[in-house]
Coordinates of C-alpha atoms in Angstrom, one line a residue:
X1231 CA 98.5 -127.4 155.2
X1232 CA 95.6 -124.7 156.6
X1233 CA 92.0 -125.4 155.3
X1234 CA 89.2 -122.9 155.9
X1235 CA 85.5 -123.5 157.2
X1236 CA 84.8 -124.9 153.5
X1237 CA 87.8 -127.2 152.8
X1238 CA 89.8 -125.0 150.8
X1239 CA 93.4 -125.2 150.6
X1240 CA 94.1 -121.5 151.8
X1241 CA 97.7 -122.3 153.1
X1242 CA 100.7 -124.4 153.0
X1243 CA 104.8 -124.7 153.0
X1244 CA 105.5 -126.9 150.3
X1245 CA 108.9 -128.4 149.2
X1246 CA 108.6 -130.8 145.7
X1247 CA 111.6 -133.3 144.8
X1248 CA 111.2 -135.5 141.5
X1249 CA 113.7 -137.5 140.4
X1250 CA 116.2 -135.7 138.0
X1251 CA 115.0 -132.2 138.8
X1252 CA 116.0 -129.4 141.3
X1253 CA 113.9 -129.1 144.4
X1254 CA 110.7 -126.4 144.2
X1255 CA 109.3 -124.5 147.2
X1256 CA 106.3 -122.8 146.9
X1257 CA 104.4 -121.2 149.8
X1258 CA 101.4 -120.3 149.5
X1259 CA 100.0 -116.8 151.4
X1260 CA 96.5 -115.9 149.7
X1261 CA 94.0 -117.8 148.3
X1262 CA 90.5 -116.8 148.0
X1263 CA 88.0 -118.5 146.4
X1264 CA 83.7 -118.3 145.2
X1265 CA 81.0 -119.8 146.9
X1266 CA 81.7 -123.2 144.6
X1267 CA 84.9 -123.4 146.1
X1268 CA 86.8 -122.4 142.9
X1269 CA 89.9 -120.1 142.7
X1270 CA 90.1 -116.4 142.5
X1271 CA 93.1 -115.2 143.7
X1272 CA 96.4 -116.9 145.1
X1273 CA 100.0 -115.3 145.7
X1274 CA 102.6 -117.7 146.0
X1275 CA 106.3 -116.9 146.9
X1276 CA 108.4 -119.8 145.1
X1277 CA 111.9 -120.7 145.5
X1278 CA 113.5 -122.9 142.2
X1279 CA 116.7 -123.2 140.4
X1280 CA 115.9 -119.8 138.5
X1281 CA 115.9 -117.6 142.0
X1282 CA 112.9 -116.2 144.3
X1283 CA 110.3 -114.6 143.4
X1284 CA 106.2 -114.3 143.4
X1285 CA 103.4 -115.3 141.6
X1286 CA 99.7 -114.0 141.5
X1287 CA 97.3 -115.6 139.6
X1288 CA 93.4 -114.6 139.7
X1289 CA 90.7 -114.6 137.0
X1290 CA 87.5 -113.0 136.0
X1291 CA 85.0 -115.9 137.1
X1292 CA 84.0 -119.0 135.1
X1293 CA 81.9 -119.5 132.0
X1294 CA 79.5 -122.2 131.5
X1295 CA 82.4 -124.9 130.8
X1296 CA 84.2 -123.7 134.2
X1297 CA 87.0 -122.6 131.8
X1298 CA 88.9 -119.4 133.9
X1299 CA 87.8 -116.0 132.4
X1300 CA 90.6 -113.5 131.4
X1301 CA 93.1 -116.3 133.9
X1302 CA 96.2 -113.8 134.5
X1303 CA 99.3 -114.8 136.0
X1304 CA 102.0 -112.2 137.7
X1305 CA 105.2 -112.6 138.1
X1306 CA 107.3 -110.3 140.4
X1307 CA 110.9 -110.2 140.8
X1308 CA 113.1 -107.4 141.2
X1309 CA 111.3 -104.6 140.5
X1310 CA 109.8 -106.0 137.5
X1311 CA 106.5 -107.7 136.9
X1312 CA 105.8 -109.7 133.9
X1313 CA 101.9 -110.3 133.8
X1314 CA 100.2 -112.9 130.6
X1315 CA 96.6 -112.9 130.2
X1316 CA 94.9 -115.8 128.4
X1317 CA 93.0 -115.4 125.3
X1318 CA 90.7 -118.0 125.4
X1319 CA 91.2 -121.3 126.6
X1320 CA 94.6 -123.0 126.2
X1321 CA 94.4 -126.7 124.6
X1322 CA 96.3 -129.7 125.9
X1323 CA 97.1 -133.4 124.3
X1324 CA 95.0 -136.5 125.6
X1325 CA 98.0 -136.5 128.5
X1326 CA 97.5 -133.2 129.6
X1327 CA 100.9 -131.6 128.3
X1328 CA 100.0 -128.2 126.7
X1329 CA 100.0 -128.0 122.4
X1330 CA 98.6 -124.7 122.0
X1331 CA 98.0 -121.1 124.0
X1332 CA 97.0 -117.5 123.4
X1333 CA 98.3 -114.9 125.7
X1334 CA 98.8 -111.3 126.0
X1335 CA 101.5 -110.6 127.7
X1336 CA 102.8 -106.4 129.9
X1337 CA 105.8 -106.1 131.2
X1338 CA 105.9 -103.5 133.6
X1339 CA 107.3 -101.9 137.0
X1340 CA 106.0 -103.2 140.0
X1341 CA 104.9 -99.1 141.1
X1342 CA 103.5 -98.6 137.4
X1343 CA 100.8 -102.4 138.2
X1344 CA 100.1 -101.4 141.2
X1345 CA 99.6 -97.3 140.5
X1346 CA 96.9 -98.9 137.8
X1347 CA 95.2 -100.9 140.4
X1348 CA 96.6 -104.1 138.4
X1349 CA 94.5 -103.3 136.0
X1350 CA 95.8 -105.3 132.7
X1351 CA 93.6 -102.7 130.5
X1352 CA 95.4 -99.7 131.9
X1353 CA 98.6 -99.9 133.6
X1354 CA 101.5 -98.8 131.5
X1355 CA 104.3 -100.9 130.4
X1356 CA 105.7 -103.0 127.0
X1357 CA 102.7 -104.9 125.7
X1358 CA 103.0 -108.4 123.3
X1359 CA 100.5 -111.1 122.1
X1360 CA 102.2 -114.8 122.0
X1361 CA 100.8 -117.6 120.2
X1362 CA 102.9 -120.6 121.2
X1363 CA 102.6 -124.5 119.7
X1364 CA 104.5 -127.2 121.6
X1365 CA 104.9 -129.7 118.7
X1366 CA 106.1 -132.4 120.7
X1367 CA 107.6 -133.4 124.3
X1368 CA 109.8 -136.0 126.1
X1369 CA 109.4 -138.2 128.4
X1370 CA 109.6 -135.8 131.4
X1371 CA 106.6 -133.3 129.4
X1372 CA 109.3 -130.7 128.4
X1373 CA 108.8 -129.1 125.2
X1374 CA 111.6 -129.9 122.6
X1375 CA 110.0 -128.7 120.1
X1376 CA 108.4 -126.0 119.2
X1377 CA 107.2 -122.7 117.4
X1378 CA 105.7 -119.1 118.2
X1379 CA 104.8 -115.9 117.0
X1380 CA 104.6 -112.8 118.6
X1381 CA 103.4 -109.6 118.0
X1382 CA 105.4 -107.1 119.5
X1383 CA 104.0 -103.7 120.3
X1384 CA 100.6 -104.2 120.7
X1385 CA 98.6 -100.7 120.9
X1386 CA 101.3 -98.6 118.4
X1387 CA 100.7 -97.8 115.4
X1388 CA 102.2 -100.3 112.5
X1389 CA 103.5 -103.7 113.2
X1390 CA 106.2 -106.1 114.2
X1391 CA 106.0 -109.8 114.3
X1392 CA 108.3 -112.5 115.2
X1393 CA 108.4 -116.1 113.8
X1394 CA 110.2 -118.3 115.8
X1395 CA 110.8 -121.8 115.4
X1396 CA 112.8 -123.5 118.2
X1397 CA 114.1 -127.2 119.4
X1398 CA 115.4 -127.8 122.7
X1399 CA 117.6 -130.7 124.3
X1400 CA 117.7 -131.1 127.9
X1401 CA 120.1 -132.3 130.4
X1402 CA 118.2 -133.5 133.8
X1403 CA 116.0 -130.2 134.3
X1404 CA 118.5 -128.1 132.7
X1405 CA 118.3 -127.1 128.7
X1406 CA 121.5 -128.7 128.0
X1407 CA 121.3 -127.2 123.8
X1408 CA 118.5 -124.8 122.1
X1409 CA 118.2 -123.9 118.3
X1410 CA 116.1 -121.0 116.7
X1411 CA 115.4 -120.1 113.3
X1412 CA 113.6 -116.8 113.2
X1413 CA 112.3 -114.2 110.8
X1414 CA 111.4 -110.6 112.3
X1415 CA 109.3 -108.2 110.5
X1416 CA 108.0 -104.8 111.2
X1417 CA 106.8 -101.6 109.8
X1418 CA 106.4 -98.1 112.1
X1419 CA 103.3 -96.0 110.9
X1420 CA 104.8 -92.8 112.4
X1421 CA 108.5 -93.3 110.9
X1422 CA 107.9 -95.0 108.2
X1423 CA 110.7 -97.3 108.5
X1424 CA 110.8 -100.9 108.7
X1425 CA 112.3 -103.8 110.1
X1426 CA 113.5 -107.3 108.5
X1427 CA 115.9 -110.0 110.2
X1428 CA 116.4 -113.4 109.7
X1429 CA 118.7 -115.3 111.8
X1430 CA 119.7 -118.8 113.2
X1431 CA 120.8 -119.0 116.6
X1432 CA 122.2 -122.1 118.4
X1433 CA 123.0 -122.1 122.3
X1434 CA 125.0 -124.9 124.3
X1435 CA 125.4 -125.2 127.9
X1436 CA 128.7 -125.9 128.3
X1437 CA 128.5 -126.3 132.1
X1438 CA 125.6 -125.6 134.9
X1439 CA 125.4 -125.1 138.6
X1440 CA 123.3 -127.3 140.9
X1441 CA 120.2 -125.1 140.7
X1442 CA 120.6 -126.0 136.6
X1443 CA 121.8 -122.3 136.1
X1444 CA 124.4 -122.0 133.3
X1445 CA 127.7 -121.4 134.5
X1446 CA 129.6 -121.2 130.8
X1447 CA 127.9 -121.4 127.3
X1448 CA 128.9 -121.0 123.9
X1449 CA 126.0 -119.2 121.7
X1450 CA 126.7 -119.2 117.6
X1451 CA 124.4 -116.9 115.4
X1452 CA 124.2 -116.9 111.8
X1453 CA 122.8 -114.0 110.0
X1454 CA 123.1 -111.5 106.8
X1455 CA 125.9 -114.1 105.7
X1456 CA 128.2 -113.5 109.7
X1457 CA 128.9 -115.9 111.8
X1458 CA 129.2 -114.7 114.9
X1459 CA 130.4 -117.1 118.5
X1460 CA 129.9 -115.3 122.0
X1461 CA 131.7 -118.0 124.4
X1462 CA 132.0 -117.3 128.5
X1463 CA 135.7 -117.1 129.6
X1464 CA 135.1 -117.6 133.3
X1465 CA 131.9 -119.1 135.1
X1466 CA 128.7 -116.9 135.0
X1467 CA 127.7 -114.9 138.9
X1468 CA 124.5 -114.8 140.1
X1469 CA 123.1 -113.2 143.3
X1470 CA 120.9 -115.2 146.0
X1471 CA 118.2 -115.1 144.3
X1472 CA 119.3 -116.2 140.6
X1473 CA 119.7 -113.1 138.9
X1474 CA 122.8 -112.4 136.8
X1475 CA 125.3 -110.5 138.1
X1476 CA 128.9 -110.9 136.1
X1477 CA 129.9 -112.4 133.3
X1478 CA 133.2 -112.2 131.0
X1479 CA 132.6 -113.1 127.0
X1480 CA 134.3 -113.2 123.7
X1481 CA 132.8 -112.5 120.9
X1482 CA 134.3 -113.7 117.5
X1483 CA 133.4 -112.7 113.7
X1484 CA 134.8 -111.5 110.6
X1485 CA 136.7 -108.8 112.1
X1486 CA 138.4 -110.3 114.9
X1487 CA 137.5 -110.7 118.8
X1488 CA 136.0 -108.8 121.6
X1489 CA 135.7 -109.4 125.0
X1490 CA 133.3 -107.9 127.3
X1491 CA 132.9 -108.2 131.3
X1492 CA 129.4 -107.2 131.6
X1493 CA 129.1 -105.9 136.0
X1494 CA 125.2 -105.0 137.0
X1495 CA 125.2 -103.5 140.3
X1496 CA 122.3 -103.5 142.7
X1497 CA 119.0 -101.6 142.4
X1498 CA 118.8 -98.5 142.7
X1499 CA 121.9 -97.8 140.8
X1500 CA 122.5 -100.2 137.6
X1501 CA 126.2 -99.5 136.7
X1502 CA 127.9 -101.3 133.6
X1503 CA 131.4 -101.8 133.5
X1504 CA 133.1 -103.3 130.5
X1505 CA 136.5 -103.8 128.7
X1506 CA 136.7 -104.4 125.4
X1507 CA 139.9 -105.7 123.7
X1508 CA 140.1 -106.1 120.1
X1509 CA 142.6 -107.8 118.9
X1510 CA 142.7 -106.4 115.3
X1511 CA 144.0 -102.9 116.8
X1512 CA 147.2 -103.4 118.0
X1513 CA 145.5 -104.5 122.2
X1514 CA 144.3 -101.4 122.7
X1515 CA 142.2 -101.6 125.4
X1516 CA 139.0 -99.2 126.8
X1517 CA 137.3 -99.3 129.3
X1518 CA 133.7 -97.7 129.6
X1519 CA 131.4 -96.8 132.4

């Protein structure tokens, strides 16, 4: 641990190990802080079962309440930066385990948030609002239940929302089993066409790696009458630091199966390689790059 002249916390390695769930590093590199000691700015690089990667969180000030003003929290991993924004204050149960938040949320390149000055007003990128309620928790403060709605596009002319209503069971730190029952809507101003979906979706882990990363799953979707089962034939690959790199899937409905080996190469070339075998014409087989 590093203190500064003033106390502050401005530095530390840190490994955290609880009982059931997969280790977390986190090490912190910048923190700054005002004159009553508060935080402004901290960049973290973390290490946990989902890969490496780094967070920056910094805020506005604080108002009367000493409630964070406009608290934003990055996310960069590769390439790709996924910043949220609250919207006001987020509210939490009499144990501290979140019930409801407000966030606007950019997802961008990492050269478009930093061209912008990581201005959240300005830099370019796909933009969403998120209102999320955790409707109830277990024992370990997970959310296993739960609904949200998001507004998609947020700037463009028109509309598209997404109601979302979702359960999850868990397995140690791993979701072992999720459900969602969803209704999409949307209308384009400068189209004028629309968009309407509504779906079920339930998703087991069939196996996972130590990290809690799943290895195979089976994911069964129910909509405009189909049911549809994507299932992994072989164990999912993933790169050092958690990313997805292979995976080989069948996909059954109505009309037979398919199966598809998905390949993403490395940055700066994303190459995708698949075979696809249906079996309703005759085993013909084509391949696609």
């Amino acid at each position: 641990m590093v203190y500064d002249s003033r106390g502050n916390l401005v530095g530390f390695d840190r490994t955290t190990v609880q009982d059931g769930k997969d280790p977390v590093r986190e090490v912190l590199e910048v923190a700054d802080f005002d004159a009553e000691g508060r935080s402004r700015r901290s960049e973290t690089q973390v290490e946990d079962a989902s890969g490496k990667y780094r967070l920056v969180a910094t805020n506005d000030g604080y108002d009367a309440q000493g409630r964070a003003i406009n608290a934003t929290r990055a996310r960069f991993a590769g390439g790709k930066v996924d910043i949220s924004r609250d919207v006001g204050p987020a509210r939490a149960d009499p144990w501290g385990l979140l019930t409801f938040s407000l966030t606007d949320t950019l997802t961008t390149t990492v050269d478009a948030w930093t061209k912008y000055g990581e201005d959240f007003a300005k830099s370019s990128g796909e933009r969403s609002r998120l209102a999320e309620w955790n409707l109830a928790h277990n024992a370990a403060g997970e959310t296993t239940d739960g609904f949200r709605l998001t507004q998609k596009g947020v700037g463009l002319p028109g509309y598209h929302l997404v109601f979302e209503k979702t359960k999850n069971a868990f397995s140690g730190t791993a979701v072992a089993n999720t459900g969602t029952h969803a209704l999409e809507v949307g209308w384009d101003l400068v189209s004028k066409t629309g968009v309407y979906r509504s779906y079920r979706e339930e998703t087991a882990r069939d196996r996972a790696d130590g990290k809690g990363r799943a290895l195979r799953q089976t994911t069964t979707r129910w909509e405009d009458g189909e049911k549809t089962v994507t299932r992994d034939l072989q164990d999912r690959v993933y790169d050092a630091n958690g990313r997805l790199l292979e995976t080989l899937t069948a996909t059954a409905n109505a009309l037979g199966e398919t199966h598809t080996k998905t390949i993403i190469r490395p940055i700066p070339i994303l190459l995708t390689i698949w075979a696809e075998r249906n079996v309703l014409n005759g085993g013909r087989l084509t391949l696609k790059a």
